[in-house]
PDB file of C-alpha atoms in Angstrom:
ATOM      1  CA  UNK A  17     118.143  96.497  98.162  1.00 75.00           C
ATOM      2  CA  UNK A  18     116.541  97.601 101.379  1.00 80.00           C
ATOM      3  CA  UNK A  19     113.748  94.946 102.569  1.00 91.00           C
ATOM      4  CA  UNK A  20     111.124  94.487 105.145  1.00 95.00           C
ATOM      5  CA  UNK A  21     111.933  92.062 107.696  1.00 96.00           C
ATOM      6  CA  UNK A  22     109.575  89.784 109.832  1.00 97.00           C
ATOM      7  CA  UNK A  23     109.935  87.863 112.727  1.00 95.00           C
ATOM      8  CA  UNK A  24     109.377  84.847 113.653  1.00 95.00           C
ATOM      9  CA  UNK A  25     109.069  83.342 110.333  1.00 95.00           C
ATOM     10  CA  UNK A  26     106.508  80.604 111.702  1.00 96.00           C
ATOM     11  CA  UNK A  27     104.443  81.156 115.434  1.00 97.00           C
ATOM     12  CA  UNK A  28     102.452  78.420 116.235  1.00 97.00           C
ATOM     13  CA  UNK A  29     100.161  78.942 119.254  1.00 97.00           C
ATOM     14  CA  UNK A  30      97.238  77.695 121.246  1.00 97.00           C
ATOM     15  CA  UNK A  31      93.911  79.205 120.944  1.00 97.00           C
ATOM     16  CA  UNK A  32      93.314  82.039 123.729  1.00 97.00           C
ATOM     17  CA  UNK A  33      96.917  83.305 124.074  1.00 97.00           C
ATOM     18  CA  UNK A  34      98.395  86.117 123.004  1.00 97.00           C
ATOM     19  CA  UNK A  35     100.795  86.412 119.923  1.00 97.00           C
ATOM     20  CA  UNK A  36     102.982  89.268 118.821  1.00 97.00           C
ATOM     21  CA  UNK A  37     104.239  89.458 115.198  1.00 97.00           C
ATOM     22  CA  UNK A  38     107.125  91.635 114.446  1.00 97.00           C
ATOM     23  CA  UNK A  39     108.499  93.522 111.707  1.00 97.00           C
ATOM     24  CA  UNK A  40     111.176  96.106 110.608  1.00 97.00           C
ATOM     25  CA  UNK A  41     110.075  98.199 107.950  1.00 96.00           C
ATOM     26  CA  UNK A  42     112.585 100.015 105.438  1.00 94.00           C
ATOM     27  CA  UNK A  43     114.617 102.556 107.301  1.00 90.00           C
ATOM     28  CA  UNK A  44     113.227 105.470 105.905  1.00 88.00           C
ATOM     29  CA  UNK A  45     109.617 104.153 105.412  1.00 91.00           C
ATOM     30  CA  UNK A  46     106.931 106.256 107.238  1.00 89.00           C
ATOM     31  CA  UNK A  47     103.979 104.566 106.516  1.00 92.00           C
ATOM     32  CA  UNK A  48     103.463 101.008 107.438  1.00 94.00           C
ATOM     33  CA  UNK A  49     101.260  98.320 106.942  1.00 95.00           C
ATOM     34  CA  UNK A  50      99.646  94.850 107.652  1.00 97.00           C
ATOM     35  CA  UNK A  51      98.063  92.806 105.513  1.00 97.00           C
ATOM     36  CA  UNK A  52      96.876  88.809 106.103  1.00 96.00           C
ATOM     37  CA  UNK A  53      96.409  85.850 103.447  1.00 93.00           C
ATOM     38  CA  UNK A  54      94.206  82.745 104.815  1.00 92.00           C
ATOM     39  CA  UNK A  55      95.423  80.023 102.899  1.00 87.00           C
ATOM     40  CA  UNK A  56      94.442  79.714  99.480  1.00 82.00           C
ATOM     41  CA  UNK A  57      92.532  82.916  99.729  1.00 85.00           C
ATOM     42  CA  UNK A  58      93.264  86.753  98.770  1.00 87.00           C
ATOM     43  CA  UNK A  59      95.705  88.901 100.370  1.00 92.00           C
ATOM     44  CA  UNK A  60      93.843  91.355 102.677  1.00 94.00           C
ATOM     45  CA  UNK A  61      94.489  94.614 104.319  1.00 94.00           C
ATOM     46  CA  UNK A  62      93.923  94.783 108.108  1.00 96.00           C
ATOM     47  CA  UNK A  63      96.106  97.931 109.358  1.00 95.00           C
ATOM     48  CA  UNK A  64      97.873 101.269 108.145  1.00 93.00           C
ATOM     49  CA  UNK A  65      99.784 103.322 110.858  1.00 93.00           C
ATOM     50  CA  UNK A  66     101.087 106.594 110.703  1.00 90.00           C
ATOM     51  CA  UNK A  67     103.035 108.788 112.883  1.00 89.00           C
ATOM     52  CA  UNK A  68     102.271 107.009 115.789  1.00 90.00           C
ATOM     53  CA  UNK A  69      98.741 106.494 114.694  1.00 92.00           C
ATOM     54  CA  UNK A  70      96.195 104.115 113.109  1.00 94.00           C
ATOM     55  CA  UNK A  71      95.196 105.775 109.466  1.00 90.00           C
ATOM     56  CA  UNK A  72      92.975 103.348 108.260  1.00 90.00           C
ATOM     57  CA  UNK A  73      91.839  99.933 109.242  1.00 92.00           C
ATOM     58  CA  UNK A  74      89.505  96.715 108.011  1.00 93.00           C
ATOM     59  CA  UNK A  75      86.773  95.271 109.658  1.00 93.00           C
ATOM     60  CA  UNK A  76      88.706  92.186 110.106  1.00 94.00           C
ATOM     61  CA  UNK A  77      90.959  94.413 112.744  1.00 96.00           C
ATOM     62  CA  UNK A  78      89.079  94.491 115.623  1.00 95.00           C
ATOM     63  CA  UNK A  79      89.416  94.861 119.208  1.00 95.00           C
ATOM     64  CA  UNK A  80      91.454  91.493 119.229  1.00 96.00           C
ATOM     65  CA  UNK A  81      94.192  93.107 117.570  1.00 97.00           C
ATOM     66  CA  UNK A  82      96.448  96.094 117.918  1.00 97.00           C
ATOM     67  CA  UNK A  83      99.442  97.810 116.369  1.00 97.00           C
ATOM     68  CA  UNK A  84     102.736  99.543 118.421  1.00 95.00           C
ATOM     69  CA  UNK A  85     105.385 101.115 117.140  1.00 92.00           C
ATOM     70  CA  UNK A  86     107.711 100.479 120.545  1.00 87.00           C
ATOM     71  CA  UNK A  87     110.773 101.963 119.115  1.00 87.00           C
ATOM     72  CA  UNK A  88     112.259 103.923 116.156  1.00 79.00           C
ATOM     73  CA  UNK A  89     112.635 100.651 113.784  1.00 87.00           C
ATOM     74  CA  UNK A  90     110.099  97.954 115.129  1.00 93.00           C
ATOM     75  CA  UNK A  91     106.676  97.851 113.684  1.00 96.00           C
ATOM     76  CA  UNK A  92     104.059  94.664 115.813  1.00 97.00           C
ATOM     77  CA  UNK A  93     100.693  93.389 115.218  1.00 98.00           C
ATOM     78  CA  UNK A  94      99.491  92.113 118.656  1.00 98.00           C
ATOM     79  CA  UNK A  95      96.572  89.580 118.603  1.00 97.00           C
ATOM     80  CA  UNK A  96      95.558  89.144 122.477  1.00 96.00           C
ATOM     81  CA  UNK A  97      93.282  85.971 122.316  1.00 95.00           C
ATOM     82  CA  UNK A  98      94.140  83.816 119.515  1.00 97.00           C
ATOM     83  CA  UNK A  99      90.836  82.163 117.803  1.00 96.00           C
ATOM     84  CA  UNK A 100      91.343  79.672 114.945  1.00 97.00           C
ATOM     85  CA  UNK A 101      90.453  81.372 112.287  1.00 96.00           C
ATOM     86  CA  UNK A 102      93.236  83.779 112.981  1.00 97.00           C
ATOM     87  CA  UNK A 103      95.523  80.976 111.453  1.00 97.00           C
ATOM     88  CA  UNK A 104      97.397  82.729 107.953  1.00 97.00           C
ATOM     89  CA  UNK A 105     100.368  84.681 106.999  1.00 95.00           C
ATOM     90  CA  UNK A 106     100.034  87.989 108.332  1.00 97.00           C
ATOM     91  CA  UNK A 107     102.208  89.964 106.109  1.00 97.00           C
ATOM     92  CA  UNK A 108     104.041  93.811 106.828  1.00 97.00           C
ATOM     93  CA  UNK A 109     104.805  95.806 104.257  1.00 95.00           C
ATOM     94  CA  UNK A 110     105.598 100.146 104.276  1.00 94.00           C
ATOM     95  CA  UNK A 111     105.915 102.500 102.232  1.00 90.00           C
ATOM     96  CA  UNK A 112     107.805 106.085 102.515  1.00 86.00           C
ATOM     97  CA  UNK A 113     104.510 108.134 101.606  1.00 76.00           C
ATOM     98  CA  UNK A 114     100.949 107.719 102.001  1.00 66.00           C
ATOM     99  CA  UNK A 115      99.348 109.667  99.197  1.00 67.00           C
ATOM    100  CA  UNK A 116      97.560 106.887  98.268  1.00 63.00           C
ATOM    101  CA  UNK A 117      99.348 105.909  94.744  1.00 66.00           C
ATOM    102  CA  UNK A 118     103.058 104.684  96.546  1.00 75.00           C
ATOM    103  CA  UNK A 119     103.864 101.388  95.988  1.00 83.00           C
ATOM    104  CA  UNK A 120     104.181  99.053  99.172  1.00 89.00           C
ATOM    105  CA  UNK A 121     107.019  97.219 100.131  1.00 92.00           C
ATOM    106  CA  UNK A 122     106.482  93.567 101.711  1.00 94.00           C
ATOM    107  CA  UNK A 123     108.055  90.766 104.203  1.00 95.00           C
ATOM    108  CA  UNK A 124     108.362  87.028 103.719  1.00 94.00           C
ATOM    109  CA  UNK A 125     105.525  86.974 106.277  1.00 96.00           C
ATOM    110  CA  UNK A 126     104.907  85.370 109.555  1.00 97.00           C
ATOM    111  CA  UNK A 127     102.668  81.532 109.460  1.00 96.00           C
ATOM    112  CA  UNK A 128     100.844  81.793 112.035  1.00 98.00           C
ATOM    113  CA  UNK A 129      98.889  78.879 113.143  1.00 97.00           C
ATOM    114  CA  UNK A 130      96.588  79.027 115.875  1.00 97.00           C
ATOM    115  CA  UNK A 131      95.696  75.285 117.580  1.00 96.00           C
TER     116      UNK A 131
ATOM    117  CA  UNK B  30      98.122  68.528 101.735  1.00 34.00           C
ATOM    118  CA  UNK B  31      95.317  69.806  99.769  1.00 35.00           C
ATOM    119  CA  UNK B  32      94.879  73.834 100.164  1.00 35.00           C
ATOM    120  CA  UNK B  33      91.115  74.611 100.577  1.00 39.00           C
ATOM    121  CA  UNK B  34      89.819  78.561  99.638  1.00 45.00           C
ATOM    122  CA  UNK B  35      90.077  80.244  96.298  1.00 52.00           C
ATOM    123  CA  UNK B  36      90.925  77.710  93.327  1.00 67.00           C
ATOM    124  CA  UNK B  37      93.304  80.411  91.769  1.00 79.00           C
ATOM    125  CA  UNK B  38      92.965  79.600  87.309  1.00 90.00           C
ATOM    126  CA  UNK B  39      96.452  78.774  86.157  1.00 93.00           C
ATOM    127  CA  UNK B  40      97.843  79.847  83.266  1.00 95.00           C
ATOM    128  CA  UNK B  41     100.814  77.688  81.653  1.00 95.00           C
ATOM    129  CA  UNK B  42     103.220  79.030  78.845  1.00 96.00           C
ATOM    130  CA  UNK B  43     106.009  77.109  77.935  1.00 96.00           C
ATOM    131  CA  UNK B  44     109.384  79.215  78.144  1.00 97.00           C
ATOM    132  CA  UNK B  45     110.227  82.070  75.976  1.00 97.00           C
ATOM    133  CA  UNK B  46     106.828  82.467  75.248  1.00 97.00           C
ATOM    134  CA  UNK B  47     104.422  85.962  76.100  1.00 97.00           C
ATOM    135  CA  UNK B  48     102.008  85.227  78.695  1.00 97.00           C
ATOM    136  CA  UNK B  49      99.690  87.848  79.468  1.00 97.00           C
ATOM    137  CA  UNK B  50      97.618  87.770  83.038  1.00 96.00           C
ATOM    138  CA  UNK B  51      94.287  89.570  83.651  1.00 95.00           C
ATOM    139  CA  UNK B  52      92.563  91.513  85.752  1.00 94.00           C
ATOM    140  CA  UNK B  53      89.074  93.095  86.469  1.00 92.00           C
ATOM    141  CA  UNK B  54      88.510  95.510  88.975  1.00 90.00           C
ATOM    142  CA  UNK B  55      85.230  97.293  90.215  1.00 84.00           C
ATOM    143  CA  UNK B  56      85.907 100.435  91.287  1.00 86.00           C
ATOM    144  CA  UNK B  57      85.836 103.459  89.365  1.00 86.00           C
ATOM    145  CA  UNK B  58      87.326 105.631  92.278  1.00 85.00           C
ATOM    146  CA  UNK B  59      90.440 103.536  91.626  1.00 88.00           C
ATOM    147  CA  UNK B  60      93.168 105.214  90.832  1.00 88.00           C
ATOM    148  CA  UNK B  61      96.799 103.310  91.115  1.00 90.00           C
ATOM    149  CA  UNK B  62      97.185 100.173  90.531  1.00 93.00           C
ATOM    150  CA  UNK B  63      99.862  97.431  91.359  1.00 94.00           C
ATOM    151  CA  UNK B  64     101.051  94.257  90.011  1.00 96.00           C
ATOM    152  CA  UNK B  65     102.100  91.718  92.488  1.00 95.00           C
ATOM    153  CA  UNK B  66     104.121  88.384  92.276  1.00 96.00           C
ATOM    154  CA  UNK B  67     103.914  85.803  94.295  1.00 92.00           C
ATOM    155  CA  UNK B  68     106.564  83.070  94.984  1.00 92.00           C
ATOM    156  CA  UNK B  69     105.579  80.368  97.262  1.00 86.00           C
ATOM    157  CA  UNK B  70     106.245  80.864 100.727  1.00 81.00           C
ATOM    158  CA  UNK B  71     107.265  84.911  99.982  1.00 86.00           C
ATOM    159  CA  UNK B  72     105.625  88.131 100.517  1.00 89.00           C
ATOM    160  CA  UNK B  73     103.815  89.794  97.247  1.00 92.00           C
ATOM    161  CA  UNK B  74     106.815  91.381  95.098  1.00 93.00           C
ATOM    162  CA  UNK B  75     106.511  94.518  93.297  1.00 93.00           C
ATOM    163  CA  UNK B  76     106.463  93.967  89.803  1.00 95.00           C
ATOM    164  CA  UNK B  77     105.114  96.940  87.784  1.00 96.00           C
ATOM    165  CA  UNK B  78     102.585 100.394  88.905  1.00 94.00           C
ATOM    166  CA  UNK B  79     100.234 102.069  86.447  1.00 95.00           C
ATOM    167  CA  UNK B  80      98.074 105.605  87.513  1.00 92.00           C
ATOM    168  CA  UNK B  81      94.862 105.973  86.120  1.00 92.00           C
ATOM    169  CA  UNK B  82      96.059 108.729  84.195  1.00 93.00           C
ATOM    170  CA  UNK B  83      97.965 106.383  81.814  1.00 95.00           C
ATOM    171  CA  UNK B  84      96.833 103.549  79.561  1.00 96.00           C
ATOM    172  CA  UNK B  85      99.935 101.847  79.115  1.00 97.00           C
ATOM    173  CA  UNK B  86     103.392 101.571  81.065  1.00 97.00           C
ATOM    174  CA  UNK B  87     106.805  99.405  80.396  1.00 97.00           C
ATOM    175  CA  UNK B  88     109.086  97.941  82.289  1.00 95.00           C
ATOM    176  CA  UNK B  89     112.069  95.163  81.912  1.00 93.00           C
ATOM    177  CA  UNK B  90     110.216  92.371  80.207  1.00 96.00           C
ATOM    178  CA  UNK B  91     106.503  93.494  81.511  1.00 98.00           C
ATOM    179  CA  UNK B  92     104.136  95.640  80.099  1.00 98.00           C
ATOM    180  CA  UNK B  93     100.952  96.825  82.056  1.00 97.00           C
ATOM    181  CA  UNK B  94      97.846  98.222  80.372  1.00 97.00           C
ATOM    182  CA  UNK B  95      95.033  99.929  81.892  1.00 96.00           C
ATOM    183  CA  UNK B  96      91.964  99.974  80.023  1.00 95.00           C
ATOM    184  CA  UNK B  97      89.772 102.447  82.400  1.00 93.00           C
ATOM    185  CA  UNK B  98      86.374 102.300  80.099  1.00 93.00           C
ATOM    186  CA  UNK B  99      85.947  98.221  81.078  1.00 93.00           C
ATOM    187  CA  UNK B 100      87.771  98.327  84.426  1.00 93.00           C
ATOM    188  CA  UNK B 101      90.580  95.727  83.324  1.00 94.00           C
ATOM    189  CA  UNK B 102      94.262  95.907  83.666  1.00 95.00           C
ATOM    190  CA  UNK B 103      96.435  93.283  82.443  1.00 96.00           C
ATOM    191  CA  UNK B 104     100.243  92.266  82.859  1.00 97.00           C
ATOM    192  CA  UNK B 105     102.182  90.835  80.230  1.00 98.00           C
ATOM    193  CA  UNK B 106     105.459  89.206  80.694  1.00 98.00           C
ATOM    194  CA  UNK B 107     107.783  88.975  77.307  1.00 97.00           C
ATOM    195  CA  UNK B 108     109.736  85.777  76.713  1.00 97.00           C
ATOM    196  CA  UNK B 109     108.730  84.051  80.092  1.00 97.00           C
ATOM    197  CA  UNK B 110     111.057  82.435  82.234  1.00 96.00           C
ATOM    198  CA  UNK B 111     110.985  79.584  84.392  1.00 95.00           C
ATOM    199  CA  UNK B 112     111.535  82.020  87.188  1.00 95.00           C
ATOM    200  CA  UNK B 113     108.205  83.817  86.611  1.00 97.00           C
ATOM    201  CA  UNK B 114     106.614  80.950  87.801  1.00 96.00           C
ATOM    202  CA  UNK B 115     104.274  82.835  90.847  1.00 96.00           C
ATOM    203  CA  UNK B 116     101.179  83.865  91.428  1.00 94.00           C
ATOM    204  CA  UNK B 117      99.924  86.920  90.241  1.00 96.00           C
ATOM    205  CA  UNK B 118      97.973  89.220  91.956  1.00 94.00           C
ATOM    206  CA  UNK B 119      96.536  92.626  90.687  1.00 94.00           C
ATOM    207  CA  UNK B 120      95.907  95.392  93.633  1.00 93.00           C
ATOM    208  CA  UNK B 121      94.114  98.688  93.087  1.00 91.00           C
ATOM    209  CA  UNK B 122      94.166 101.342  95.454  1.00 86.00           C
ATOM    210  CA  UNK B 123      90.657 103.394  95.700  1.00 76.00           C
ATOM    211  CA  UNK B 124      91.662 106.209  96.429  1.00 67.00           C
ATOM    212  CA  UNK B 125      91.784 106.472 100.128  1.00 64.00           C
ATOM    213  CA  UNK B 126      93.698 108.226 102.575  1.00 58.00           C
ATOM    214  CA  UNK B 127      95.265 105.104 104.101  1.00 64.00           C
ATOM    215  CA  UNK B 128      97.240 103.762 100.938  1.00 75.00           C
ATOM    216  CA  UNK B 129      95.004 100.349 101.480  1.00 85.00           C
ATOM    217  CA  UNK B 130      95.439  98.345  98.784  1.00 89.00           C
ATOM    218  CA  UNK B 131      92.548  95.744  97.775  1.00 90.00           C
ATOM    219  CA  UNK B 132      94.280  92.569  96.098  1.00 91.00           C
ATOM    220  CA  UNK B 133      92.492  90.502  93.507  1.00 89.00           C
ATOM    221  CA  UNK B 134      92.305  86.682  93.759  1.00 86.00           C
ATOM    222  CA  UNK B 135      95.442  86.147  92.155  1.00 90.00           C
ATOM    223  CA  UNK B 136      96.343  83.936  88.872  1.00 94.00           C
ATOM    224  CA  UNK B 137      98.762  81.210  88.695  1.00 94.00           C
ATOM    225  CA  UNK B 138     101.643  81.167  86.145  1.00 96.00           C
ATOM    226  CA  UNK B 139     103.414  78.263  85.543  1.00 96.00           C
ATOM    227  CA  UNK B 140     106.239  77.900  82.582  1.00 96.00           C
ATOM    228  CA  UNK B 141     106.916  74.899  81.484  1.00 93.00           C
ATOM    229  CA  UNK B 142     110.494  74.433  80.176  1.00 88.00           C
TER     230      UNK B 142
END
């Protein structure tokens, strides 16, 4: 069964740098997603990206972060100065439509930890 | 170490019996809904969808039923398995443009054998 992938599986980083989380959606996936758990907590959504574009996004995506598609399969989540409370899994997922009642396919996530 | 956010309740069935997992939501604008598990260390797996246009949907050993009038949707699981030991998380979808899904807080299963 086709999956979402995610690399690297764990990033651990020092607060102030730059991270870059990547992902390969499913092949024929157009819409694509990410979404970030703090431990313990709820999953939440941060991102959707469309045909080249940013669809929809959370207030917890702010000017900190930003999303690329560089290429026809990768899918990244840059965050350019790392604060601590940054630290969860930061989870991809996509879907092949956006109507709005498609079910979203997930990664295994990246652990981010931010020091 | 000891986890510190959300204390997620816990529900514990012993094998091959029904569990069933609930959920309240609070918007009426919702209108797809998602049922999520949750292994440890894993992404959120799709387990069964429901449209607000339906009350009731089946799949292999889960049933989801949508009860729009009180906002609640709950999952059962027939004959539970060890390997349904997860966290559960509802998601609704309210109705947006952007597919955003809001997750609930999630409910532990655990099966004892």
């Amino acid at each position: 069964e086709p999956e979402v992938t995610q690399t690297p599986s764990h990033q651990v980083t020092q607060m102030g740098q730059e991270v870059i989380l990547r992902c390969v959606p499913i092949s024929n996936h157009l819409y694509f997603y990410w979404y970030r758990q703090i431990l313990g907590q709820k999953v939440e959504f941060l991102v959707s990206f469309y045909n080249n574009e940013i669809s929809e996004k959370s207030e917890i995506f702010d000017d900190q972060f930003s999303v690329e598609r560089p290429d026809g399969s990768n899918f990244t989540l840059k965050i350019r100065s790392t604060k601590l409370e940054d630290s969860a899994m930061y989870f991809c997922a996509s879907s092949d439509s956006g109507k709005g009642n498609e079910k979203l396919f997930f990664g295994s996530g990246t652990q981010l930890s931010v020091l | 170490g000891e986890s510190v956010g959300l204390h997620l309740p816990t529900l514990s069935v012993q094998e091959g019996d029904n569990s069933i997992i609930n959920c309240a939501y609070s918007n009426s604008a919702s209108d797809y809904f998602i049922w999520y598990k949750q292994e440890s260390g894993k992404g959120p797996q799709f387990i069964i969808d429901i449209r607000s246009n339906m009350d009731k949907r089946q799949g292999q050993r889960v049933t989801v039923l949508l009860n729009k009038t009180v906002k609640h949707l709950s999952l059962q699981i027939a004959a539970t398995q060890p390997g349904d030991s997860a966290v559960y998380f509802c998601a609704e979808n309210r109705g947006n443009a952007g597919n955003m899904l809001t997750f609930g807080g999630g409910t532990r299963l655990m099966v004892k054998p």
